[in-house]
Amino acid sequence: MKPSLLLVEAPGPHRELLSLAFQSQGWRVLLAAGVEALSHALRESPPVHLVLAAGPLLSSAAGLVDALRGALATSGARLWVEAPAAEQDALRRLGVPVTGFLSPGLSLGARVEAVRQALPAEAREAEGRRTVLRVLVAEDDPVYRKLLQLALAPFRFELMEAEDGLAALELARRHPPDIVLADVLMPRLDGFRLCLALRQDPKLARLPVILTHATAPDELDLRMAANVGANGFVRRTQGDDELVATLLREARAEGPLPAPVPGELSTETHLYSMVRQLERRVGLLEQAERTARESEERYRLVVAGSYDGVWDWDVRNQRMYWSPRLLEMLGLKPEDFPGTSEAFLARVHPEDRDEVASALARHLEQGTPYDVSFRLKHEAGGYRSCVSRGRALRDAQGRPVRMAGIIGDVTEQLRLYREAREAVRVRDEFLAVAAHELRTPLAALRLRVQGSAAALKHEHPVAPERLERALVAADRQVQRLADLVEGLLDVSQMQGHAPRLNLEDVDLGQVVRDVVVRSEEMAARAGCLLVVREVASAVGRWDALRLGQVVTHLLVNAVKFGPGKPVELEVRADGDEALLVVRDHGIGIAPDRVDGLFRRFERAVPTRNYGGLGLGLYRLHRIVEAHGGEVAVTSTPGQGATFKVRLPLAGPPVVPVGHA
């Protein structure tokens, strides 16, 4: 017999949601709105394994406790109550026969798991025969995929995962899910177009689809979701109860909203989507800032609360015990520690010794909390940063007879904390630059559009040449915005794994020639002459698009940091390798900045002078690395820089099976 649960709560959305959550586990759920209905249900309904009641309903029915006790005894059901600590004490005083309590602050998944553990063993065994909901998660952010796994884990659904919309579509066609959760902003195929593709597939057209994003949906988001036939659009949060609630409701629905008319989305929607991507990217950056600050605070809590070693001090006999973990932490054997308070203080750093001794004395004499930080000497030399807390046990006269506590080695946490602070500093700088880089072309685009609109309003007719110039300038800013967003998405993908490559026979020399042609206008605006010294044919197994990105970025950098000066390019075949050389005659790179030049967010010059996100060379390095090549730079400040890219003609090395 499947598990049977009686839910006692006032009617409303919360009760409906809990009922859906419990039913999703294959449990039979009965509902009651008060103690009288609860007692009646226990007497008249089929056997109930567990009763989950809201504390306020029980507290307000003190006169019905005897009837409730009798009904529970007759049915054999267990009573669990959701109530805060103060209300729990009140229910105990009333004599309510409570088996256990749940905290009101539990997430939906935590409630499900708590109820599962509270069920009798035979009921939990019957649960295993239920039909499991299959959920397809389409999400390009590995961190959020993990958070979503944790949020859905208590429900024991079957999860299928895809890193982008195209992979999700292919997976859905091979293994049709029961419901789809899709992020709206993904590479290759975004969530809107994934939903549209599902609606246009006869076998998947009735599949419920829930769209998610880091920011709350606005009217335009909801309209777009309705156009593509999505069942809902939900803002994702760390707890994600709202998302889980939507999933539970839509999984029980008869079917999705009516499918839209097949066809491409309108041009207006494309433009709206582009602006929305920018707005959401800024929103994601702001969320990253909040998350990083929370992470910084979390590190402080780790430093304050991570304790590894235990000590016990016999105050009267002046003997001290150190646990094996504490001895191990300091590289000691049991026989190496004499077991006295003097031996302990002798290992404390001389600068900290008086403070530790004073803290111990104040606690023993005045009861002041003992909570100190100090350095302890390791047997191998050097000191470990530690924190310690302790409390004294006193006799009937209040005299201390024993004191015990814990010592934690926080050396690693302090290192991580310092690194986190540095990461926060770098991130803050990146956020400021990213906001500027995104805002600049957006402002220029707005001015162009406003100017054109004003001209159309006041001039009859508008000169075609003027309108064409405005549209060309606007298109250039739109392309710049698109490149920025694409770069951010590309870098976020590269954090988790190497960039995907579409390998084919590619002539590096032809790639360079094509990029030079496309870049001549940009170089001319900066007063730079692109000088092609030698471009030999060098054919290898590479990704032409990615190599174009490498060459483009090297040229953009060279023009940016050497305006008014020539930029030289060479391509040579060197044995089984191809060599690309890009040389500028600009400001050069300081020697102390060369080593970290290819790390994320690193810049060779101050951002206030040259701008940039600090991601280009990192992206370039990852692309070259994925091809099995290497990139190096040599520079003399004031005389320019030379970048050399070596690529194996055979392409990336083949990864043996089982080592991927």
XYZ file of C-alpha atoms in Angstrom:
660
model
C 0.000 0.000 0.000
C 1.385 3.367 -0.983
C 2.163 5.937 1.748
C -0.862 7.841 3.051
C -0.530 11.375 4.421
C -3.100 13.639 6.096
C -2.281 17.323 5.619
C -3.904 19.618 8.188
C -3.743 23.241 7.088
C -6.071 26.094 6.223
C -7.090 26.136 2.542
C -4.868 28.264 0.343
C -1.962 28.257 -2.120
C 0.489 26.904 0.462
C -1.657 23.845 1.190
C -2.201 23.277 -2.519
C 1.559 23.421 -3.139
C 2.386 21.015 -0.313
C -0.284 18.637 -1.589
C 1.218 18.720 -5.093
C 4.712 18.124 -3.714
C 3.621 15.100 -1.678
C 1.504 13.673 -4.497
C 4.509 13.934 -6.833
C 6.141 11.275 -4.650
C 3.290 8.838 -5.245
C 1.779 9.434 -1.798
C -1.962 9.519 -1.175
C -2.780 12.938 0.321
C -5.886 13.703 2.389
C -6.758 17.259 3.401
C -8.252 18.667 6.591
C -8.741 22.288 7.635
C -8.839 21.882 11.431
C -8.568 19.545 14.412
C -12.186 18.367 14.202
C -11.780 17.473 10.536
C -8.475 15.805 11.402
C -10.035 13.587 14.080
C -12.940 12.712 11.759
C -10.584 11.831 8.903
C -8.517 9.545 11.143
C -11.670 7.678 12.188
C -13.422 7.465 8.814
C -10.672 7.446 6.161
C -8.465 4.531 5.089
C -5.355 3.968 7.199
C -3.140 7.062 7.494
C 0.596 6.665 8.056
C 1.442 10.256 8.981
C -0.321 13.505 9.897
C 1.404 16.812 9.079
C -0.300 19.735 10.794
C 0.245 23.486 10.993
C 1.076 24.526 14.556
C -1.394 27.460 14.812
C -4.367 25.166 14.028
C -3.452 22.858 16.925
C -2.677 25.699 19.337
C -6.122 27.235 18.756
C -7.931 23.961 19.509
C -6.761 23.212 23.054
C -10.165 21.748 24.028
C -9.931 19.054 21.342
C -6.601 17.580 22.425
C -8.192 14.529 24.092
C -10.220 13.706 20.992
C -7.115 14.124 18.852
C -5.091 11.883 21.139
C -7.744 9.163 20.917
C -8.003 9.393 17.139
C -4.213 9.142 16.745
C -4.028 6.176 19.111
C -6.809 4.364 17.230
C -5.367 4.960 13.782
C -1.722 4.438 14.720
C -0.755 7.528 12.681
C 2.260 9.638 13.589
C 1.699 13.355 14.206
C 4.293 15.826 12.936
C 3.804 19.553 13.421
C 5.271 22.525 11.565
C 5.938 25.156 14.229
C 8.669 27.526 15.508
C 10.521 26.718 18.737
C 8.285 28.848 21.005
C 5.128 27.256 19.621
C 6.635 23.785 20.024
C 6.972 24.371 23.778
C 3.354 25.562 23.967
C 2.104 22.404 22.197
C 4.062 20.203 24.574
C 2.472 21.975 27.541
C -0.978 21.346 26.047
C -0.191 17.634 25.948
C -0.505 17.280 22.163
C 0.942 13.834 21.250
C 3.526 15.105 18.757
C 6.023 12.629 17.270
C 8.262 15.341 15.833
C 8.481 18.948 14.628
C 9.404 20.633 11.340
C 10.839 24.141 11.126
C 8.605 26.611 9.226
C 11.655 27.864 7.321
C 12.278 24.599 5.461
C 12.316 24.654 1.686
C 9.751 22.626 -0.232
C 12.293 19.915 -1.006
C 13.451 19.770 2.616
C 9.838 19.296 3.736
C 9.383 16.403 1.324
C 12.560 14.714 2.536
C 11.648 15.275 6.204
C 8.213 13.702 5.685
C 9.785 10.791 3.803
C 12.095 10.072 6.731
C 9.171 10.351 9.162
C 7.124 7.705 7.305
C 7.178 4.121 8.622
C 9.709 1.851 6.941
C 7.049 -0.236 5.182
C 5.505 2.899 3.678
C 8.883 4.077 2.356
C 9.430 0.691 0.708
C 6.092 0.982 -1.099
C 7.145 4.415 -2.379
C 9.782 2.874 -4.631
C 7.095 1.515 -6.994
C 5.860 4.947 -8.106
C 6.216 6.399 -11.599
C 9.169 8.812 -11.645
C 8.822 12.200 -13.338
C 11.458 12.735 -16.044
C 12.719 16.344 -16.100
C 14.953 17.782 -18.836
C 17.098 20.701 -17.600
C 18.565 22.945 -20.326
C 21.062 25.269 -18.629
C 24.513 26.461 -19.740
C 25.656 27.550 -16.265
C 27.221 24.522 -14.469
C 26.882 26.217 -11.066
C 23.159 26.756 -11.450
C 22.714 23.233 -12.851
C 24.275 21.934 -9.638
C 22.035 24.169 -7.509
C 19.008 22.909 -9.413
C 20.125 19.304 -8.867
C 20.270 19.979 -5.133
C 16.846 21.659 -5.160
C 15.220 18.742 -7.013
C 17.141 15.929 -5.303
C 14.564 15.422 -2.486
C 11.844 14.804 -5.094
C 13.856 11.957 -6.663
C 12.899 12.899 -10.193
C 14.832 11.506 -13.147
C 16.981 14.422 -14.350
C 18.380 14.790 -17.862
C 20.792 17.671 -18.453
C 21.877 19.645 -21.501
C 24.373 22.515 -21.714
C 22.521 24.441 -24.429
C 19.216 24.526 -26.268
C 20.353 22.520 -29.291
C 21.660 19.681 -27.126
C 18.396 19.766 -25.142
C 16.327 19.480 -28.325
C 18.322 16.484 -29.541
C 18.065 14.816 -26.116
C 14.292 15.403 -25.968
C 13.848 13.752 -29.352
C 15.847 10.698 -28.267
C 14.386 10.389 -24.773
C 11.137 12.365 -24.466
C 10.873 13.937 -20.990
C 7.735 14.709 -18.988
C 8.618 18.396 -18.592
C 11.391 20.814 -19.658
C 13.134 23.542 -17.627
C 15.072 25.863 -19.953
C 17.163 28.987 -19.390
C 16.224 31.693 -21.880
C 19.812 32.840 -22.465
C 21.894 29.938 -23.840
C 24.391 29.529 -26.686
C 23.524 27.902 -29.988
C 19.766 27.786 -29.257
C 18.189 29.997 -26.602
C 15.248 28.976 -24.414
C 12.635 30.804 -26.497
C 13.689 29.084 -29.709
C 14.018 25.750 -27.941
C 10.396 26.057 -26.813
C 9.343 27.033 -30.333
C 11.180 24.022 -31.797
C 9.465 21.687 -29.334
C 6.052 23.121 -30.210
C 6.723 22.528 -33.898
C 7.700 18.872 -33.353
C 4.508 16.740 -33.536
C 5.848 14.238 -30.995
C 6.842 16.912 -28.463
C 4.246 19.618 -29.109
C 2.277 18.912 -25.923
C 5.350 18.813 -23.691
C 5.198 21.328 -20.782
C 8.028 23.886 -20.982
C 9.035 26.278 -18.180
C 11.446 29.113 -19.027
C 13.809 30.477 -16.373
C 16.241 33.353 -15.981
C 18.266 35.120 -13.304
C 16.078 38.246 -13.357
C 12.341 38.622 -12.895
C 10.402 38.470 -16.184
C 8.917 41.723 -17.441
C 5.928 42.234 -19.707
C 8.047 41.710 -22.805
C 9.446 38.439 -21.431
C 5.946 37.141 -20.699
C 4.728 38.169 -24.144
C 7.664 36.400 -25.785
C 7.054 33.288 -23.665
C 3.397 33.268 -24.715
C 4.371 33.661 -28.376
C 6.531 30.543 -28.315
C 4.019 28.506 -26.299
C 5.805 28.268 -22.943
C 3.832 27.134 -19.903
C 5.513 29.646 -17.611
C 8.422 32.034 -17.086
C 10.009 31.937 -13.625
C 12.842 33.847 -12.026
C 15.422 31.434 -10.657
C 16.713 31.918 -7.139
C 19.005 29.916 -4.878
C 16.114 28.234 -3.026
C 14.028 27.888 -6.194
C 10.770 27.014 -4.394
C 8.924 29.128 -6.963
C 10.485 27.156 -9.816
C 9.754 23.817 -8.139
C 6.163 24.909 -7.494
C 5.686 25.827 -11.157
C 7.231 22.515 -12.200
C 4.859 20.546 -9.954
C 1.798 22.404 -11.201
C 2.648 22.152 -14.877
C 3.641 18.493 -14.592
C 0.053 17.746 -13.521
C -1.523 19.976 -16.159
C -3.299 18.395 -19.114
C -1.008 20.043 -21.608
C 0.929 23.186 -22.564
C -0.521 26.399 -23.838
C -1.624 26.363 -27.506
C 1.323 26.200 -29.865
C 2.089 29.378 -31.833
C 1.766 29.705 -35.573
C 4.880 28.112 -37.157
C 7.387 30.567 -38.543
C 10.247 32.858 -37.646
C 9.980 35.379 -34.827
C 9.435 38.960 -35.992
C 12.282 41.397 -36.637
C 10.946 43.581 -33.828
C 11.252 40.652 -31.436
C 14.846 40.090 -32.538
C 15.708 43.698 -31.711
C 13.916 43.492 -28.377
C 15.755 40.257 -27.661
C 19.116 41.916 -28.320
C 18.419 44.762 -25.909
C 17.041 42.310 -23.362
C 20.233 40.260 -23.540
C 22.244 43.332 -22.627
C 19.947 44.248 -19.770
C 20.051 40.714 -18.423
C 23.804 40.470 -18.711
C 24.110 43.592 -16.553
C 21.631 41.966 -14.161
C 23.784 38.860 -14.024
C 26.845 40.967 -13.275
C 25.007 42.669 -10.420
C 23.913 39.284 -9.108
C 27.529 38.080 -9.331
C 28.567 41.062 -7.217
C 26.000 40.209 -4.536
C 26.988 36.539 -4.644
C 30.666 37.374 -4.288
C 29.982 39.577 -1.276
C 27.934 36.791 0.293
C 30.792 34.415 -0.480
C 33.205 36.766 1.252
C 31.011 36.751 4.347
C 30.746 32.976 4.125
C 34.530 32.715 4.245
C 34.500 34.742 7.443
C 32.028 32.310 8.930
C 34.223 29.405 7.847
C 37.242 30.999 9.533
C 35.205 31.542 12.712
C 33.552 28.128 12.790
C 35.894 25.487 11.375
C 37.463 23.643 14.346
C 39.473 20.456 14.073
C 41.274 19.700 17.358
C 39.889 19.106 20.870
C 41.656 19.949 24.144
C 40.728 19.158 27.759
C 42.445 20.871 30.668
C 42.343 19.561 34.243
C 42.700 22.915 36.004
C 43.339 21.498 39.478
C 46.033 19.030 38.446
C 47.346 21.220 35.595
C 47.181 18.403 33.057
C 46.095 19.013 29.483
C 44.883 16.534 26.876
C 45.188 17.114 23.128
C 43.175 14.984 20.704
C 44.969 13.012 17.947
C 43.655 15.450 15.325
C 45.129 18.412 17.193
C 48.486 16.649 17.502
C 48.396 15.747 13.816
C 47.565 19.346 12.930
C 50.877 20.444 14.507
C 52.946 17.486 13.274
C 53.283 15.975 16.773
C 53.219 12.461 18.170
C 51.502 11.820 21.547
C 54.857 11.491 23.293
C 55.999 14.868 21.905
C 53.452 16.863 23.924
C 54.113 16.993 27.710
C 50.430 17.570 28.450
C 50.659 20.804 30.446
C 49.291 24.295 29.992
C 52.867 25.583 29.996
C 53.692 23.351 27.024
C 50.644 24.719 25.218
C 51.618 28.351 25.841
C 55.194 27.588 24.791
C 53.893 26.691 21.295
C 51.908 29.923 21.003
C 53.661 32.626 18.995
C 55.492 35.040 21.352
C 53.452 37.974 20.054
C 50.183 36.163 20.883
C 51.189 34.452 24.139
C 50.193 37.208 26.592
C 46.796 37.689 24.947
C 46.020 33.933 25.108
C 47.127 33.675 28.755
C 45.039 36.723 29.657
C 41.968 35.345 27.860
C 42.280 32.064 29.776
C 42.631 33.893 33.103
C 39.635 36.172 32.428
C 37.460 33.185 31.570
C 38.468 31.209 34.671
C 38.139 34.181 37.032
C 35.301 36.249 35.545
C 33.520 33.908 33.129
C 34.374 36.090 30.129
C 33.902 34.038 26.923
C 37.106 32.397 25.741
C 37.269 32.999 22.009
C 40.750 33.823 20.705
C 42.889 33.763 17.587
C 46.578 32.980 17.704
C 49.448 31.210 15.958
C 50.712 27.780 16.994
C 54.163 26.490 16.133
C 54.308 23.451 13.863
C 56.877 20.756 14.587
C 58.358 21.203 11.109
C 58.840 24.922 11.709
C 56.636 27.861 10.958
C 53.307 28.729 12.518
C 49.710 27.723 11.831
C 46.940 30.293 12.185
C 44.363 28.985 14.654
C 41.148 29.936 16.408
C 39.999 28.487 19.705
C 36.939 28.496 21.934
C 36.433 26.874 25.308
C 34.325 26.761 28.458
C 35.108 25.924 32.062
C 33.262 23.396 34.218
C 32.839 24.670 37.798
C 32.148 23.021 41.136
C 29.336 23.886 43.565
C 31.284 26.904 44.827
C 31.805 28.245 41.293
C 35.475 27.368 41.165
C 36.807 26.097 37.816
C 37.797 22.420 37.912
C 38.008 21.634 34.208
C 38.074 23.499 30.936
C 37.580 22.036 27.488
C 37.511 23.509 24.044
C 38.383 23.187 20.399
C 41.167 24.556 18.192
C 40.784 24.941 14.461
C 43.537 25.391 11.898
C 42.340 28.203 9.661
C 45.599 28.764 7.781
C 44.083 27.524 4.527
C 40.841 29.415 5.110
C 42.790 32.635 5.650
C 44.666 32.025 2.420
C 41.403 31.407 0.589
C 39.904 34.467 2.235
C 42.749 36.647 1.000
C 42.404 35.149 -2.463
C 38.665 35.767 -2.317
C 39.253 39.400 -1.396
C 41.583 39.738 -4.361
C 39.013 38.009 -6.592
C 36.357 40.411 -5.346
C 38.632 43.355 -6.155
C 39.268 42.032 -9.659
C 35.574 41.300 -10.110
C 34.559 44.779 -8.964
C 36.941 46.272 -11.481
C 35.551 43.962 -14.168
C 31.952 44.938 -13.332
C 32.780 48.613 -13.654
C 34.530 48.110 -16.988
C 31.821 45.770 -18.317
C 29.089 48.250 -17.441
C 31.034 50.993 -19.245
C 31.739 48.823 -22.292
C 28.067 47.855 -22.577
C 26.744 51.356 -21.918
C 28.991 53.161 -24.424
C 27.707 51.556 -27.672
C 24.168 51.506 -26.290
C 24.305 55.286 -25.741
C 25.699 55.839 -29.236
C 23.013 53.602 -30.729
C 20.289 55.491 -28.850
C 21.591 58.847 -30.117
C 21.625 57.606 -33.709
C 18.092 56.240 -33.460
C 16.806 59.394 -31.775
C 18.509 61.580 -34.357
C 17.035 59.594 -37.225
C 13.585 59.681 -35.628
C 13.778 63.447 -35.201
C 14.883 63.896 -38.798
C 12.025 61.748 -40.088
C 9.591 63.767 -37.979
C 10.703 67.249 -39.035
C 12.111 66.787 -42.562
C 10.055 65.813 -45.591
C 11.655 63.969 -47.201
C 14.883 62.891 -45.409
C 17.947 62.636 -47.600
C 18.664 58.944 -48.286
C 22.385 59.521 -47.774
C 21.800 60.914 -44.272
C 19.527 58.027 -43.331
C 22.007 55.517 -44.730
C 24.871 57.010 -42.675
C 22.755 56.845 -39.527
C 21.775 53.221 -40.188
C 25.374 52.209 -40.911
C 26.532 53.845 -37.670
C 23.673 52.218 -35.735
C 24.478 48.842 -37.244
C 28.108 49.236 -36.185
C 27.048 49.864 -32.577
C 24.611 46.924 -32.674
C 27.413 44.697 -33.935
C 29.663 45.933 -31.144
C 26.962 45.110 -28.597
C 26.458 41.675 -30.128
C 30.218 41.010 -30.052
C 30.401 41.992 -26.372
C 27.527 39.694 -25.409
C 28.877 36.843 -27.523
C 32.289 37.277 -25.931
C 30.820 37.143 -22.414
C 28.844 33.991 -23.246
C 31.874 32.404 -24.887
C 34.096 33.074 -21.865
C 31.468 31.690 -19.469
C 31.485 28.456 -21.499
C 35.293 28.301 -21.504
C 35.393 28.354 -17.708
C 33.937 24.857 -17.515
C 35.556 23.192 -20.527
C 37.612 23.830 -23.627
C 35.853 25.624 -26.492
C 34.099 23.402 -28.992
C 35.961 23.091 -32.286
C 34.609 22.367 -35.765
C 37.733 20.810 -37.265
C 38.412 20.859 -40.988
C 41.305 21.504 -43.365
C 42.013 25.227 -42.987
C 44.653 27.436 -44.623
C 45.928 29.757 -41.885
C 47.350 32.086 -44.518
C 43.914 32.517 -46.112
C 42.340 33.115 -42.696
C 44.873 35.908 -42.055
C 44.278 37.480 -45.475
C 40.491 37.473 -44.926
C 40.818 39.059 -41.489
C 43.213 41.722 -42.812
C 40.686 42.701 -45.504
C 37.893 42.967 -42.917
C 40.091 44.962 -40.535
C 41.485 47.567 -42.946
C 38.723 50.110 -42.219
C 39.181 49.721 -38.462
C 42.956 50.119 -38.798
C 42.587 53.155 -41.055
C 40.410 54.923 -38.459
C 43.290 54.505 -35.982
C 45.896 55.624 -38.523
C 47.507 52.165 -38.658
C 48.861 50.466 -41.761
C 48.501 46.676 -41.862
C 51.762 45.312 -43.307
C 51.680 41.682 -44.482
C 55.343 40.643 -44.468
C 54.957 37.017 -45.430
C 51.809 34.895 -45.544
C 52.658 31.400 -46.662
C 50.109 28.648 -47.164
C 49.848 26.583 -43.980
C 47.046 24.005 -44.025
C 46.082 22.195 -40.831
C 43.142 20.546 -39.022
C 41.684 23.573 -37.271
C 38.496 25.521 -36.649
C 38.415 28.362 -39.183
C 35.979 30.511 -37.186
C 38.020 30.212 -33.980
C 41.292 30.994 -35.772
C 39.617 34.058 -37.260
C 38.774 35.161 -33.717
C 42.445 34.723 -32.702
C 43.776 36.790 -35.612
C 41.079 39.445 -35.183
C 41.827 39.920 -31.517
C 45.572 40.201 -32.123
C 44.960 42.861 -34.769
C 42.461 44.774 -32.597
C 44.958 44.760 -29.723
C 47.805 45.904 -31.945
C 45.758 48.800 -33.361
C 44.382 49.739 -29.941
C 47.787 50.000 -28.255
C 49.736 51.354 -31.238
C 47.560 53.953 -33.010
C 49.218 55.702 -35.889
C 51.896 53.004 -36.260
C 52.194 50.012 -38.595
C 51.137 46.477 -37.620
C 53.082 43.608 -39.191
C 51.790 40.080 -39.833
C 53.572 36.886 -40.866
C 52.478 33.285 -41.425
C 55.092 30.567 -41.884
C 55.027 26.791 -42.073
C 57.660 25.506 -39.668
C 57.993 21.716 -40.024
C 54.867 20.138 -38.558
C 53.721 23.482 -37.131
C 52.344 26.769 -38.412
C 53.612 30.032 -36.970
C 51.561 33.242 -36.833
C 53.398 36.436 -35.847
C 51.668 39.772 -35.127
C 53.978 42.672 -34.269
C 53.002 46.190 -33.267
C 55.078 49.286 -32.455
C 52.899 50.661 -29.685
C 53.312 51.219 -25.963
C 54.559 47.704 -25.168
C 54.012 45.659 -22.014
C 55.740 46.049 -18.667
C 57.867 42.968 -17.772
C 55.947 42.344 -14.543
C 52.636 42.084 -16.457
C 53.707 39.558 -19.094
C 53.371 36.366 -17.005
C 49.707 36.911 -16.074
C 48.655 38.424 -19.385
C 46.548 35.428 -20.484
C 44.563 35.092 -17.248
C 40.951 36.214 -16.992
C 40.415 39.904 -16.198
C 44.149 40.649 -16.551
C 45.172 43.832 -18.339
C 48.600 45.130 -19.241
C 47.511 48.771 -18.916
C 45.112 50.761 -16.686
C 41.466 50.404 -17.720
C 40.837 54.127 -17.382
C 43.188 54.753 -20.322
C 42.308 51.931 -22.692
C 39.148 50.175 -21.413
C 38.425 46.585 -22.349
C 37.034 43.669 -20.332
C 40.340 41.868 -19.800
C 38.923 38.726 -21.455
C 40.283 38.862 -24.997
C 43.737 37.356 -24.424
C 42.252 34.774 -22.040
C 39.802 33.763 -24.767
C 42.603 33.710 -27.357
C 44.786 31.537 -25.117
C 41.963 29.045 -24.512
C 41.285 28.737 -28.256
C 44.962 28.174 -29.095
C 45.296 25.720 -26.210
C 42.250 23.771 -27.439
C 44.018 23.391 -30.827
C 47.059 21.898 -29.073
C 49.097 25.030 -29.729
C 50.739 27.717 -27.665
C 50.933 31.510 -27.656
C 53.816 33.638 -26.394
C 54.567 37.347 -26.187
C 57.751 39.376 -26.095
C 57.770 43.100 -25.490
C 59.893 46.117 -24.724
C 58.041 49.012 -23.077
C 57.689 51.896 -25.500
C 58.707 49.781 -28.513
C 55.718 47.501 -29.019
C 54.890 43.831 -28.550
C 55.213 40.667 -30.631
C 52.714 37.812 -30.280
C 53.640 34.398 -31.676
C 51.061 31.639 -32.090
C 52.205 28.095 -32.866
C 49.681 25.535 -34.084
C 50.277 21.855 -34.917
C 49.283 21.093 -38.495
C 47.759 17.804 -37.328
C 45.294 19.661 -35.139
C 44.473 19.031 -31.479
C 45.917 15.871 -29.916
C 43.523 12.918 -29.795
C 42.349 12.209 -26.249
C 42.458 8.442 -25.510
C 39.134 6.780 -24.718
C 38.491 6.895 -20.978
C 40.682 9.993 -20.466
C 38.244 12.626 -21.736
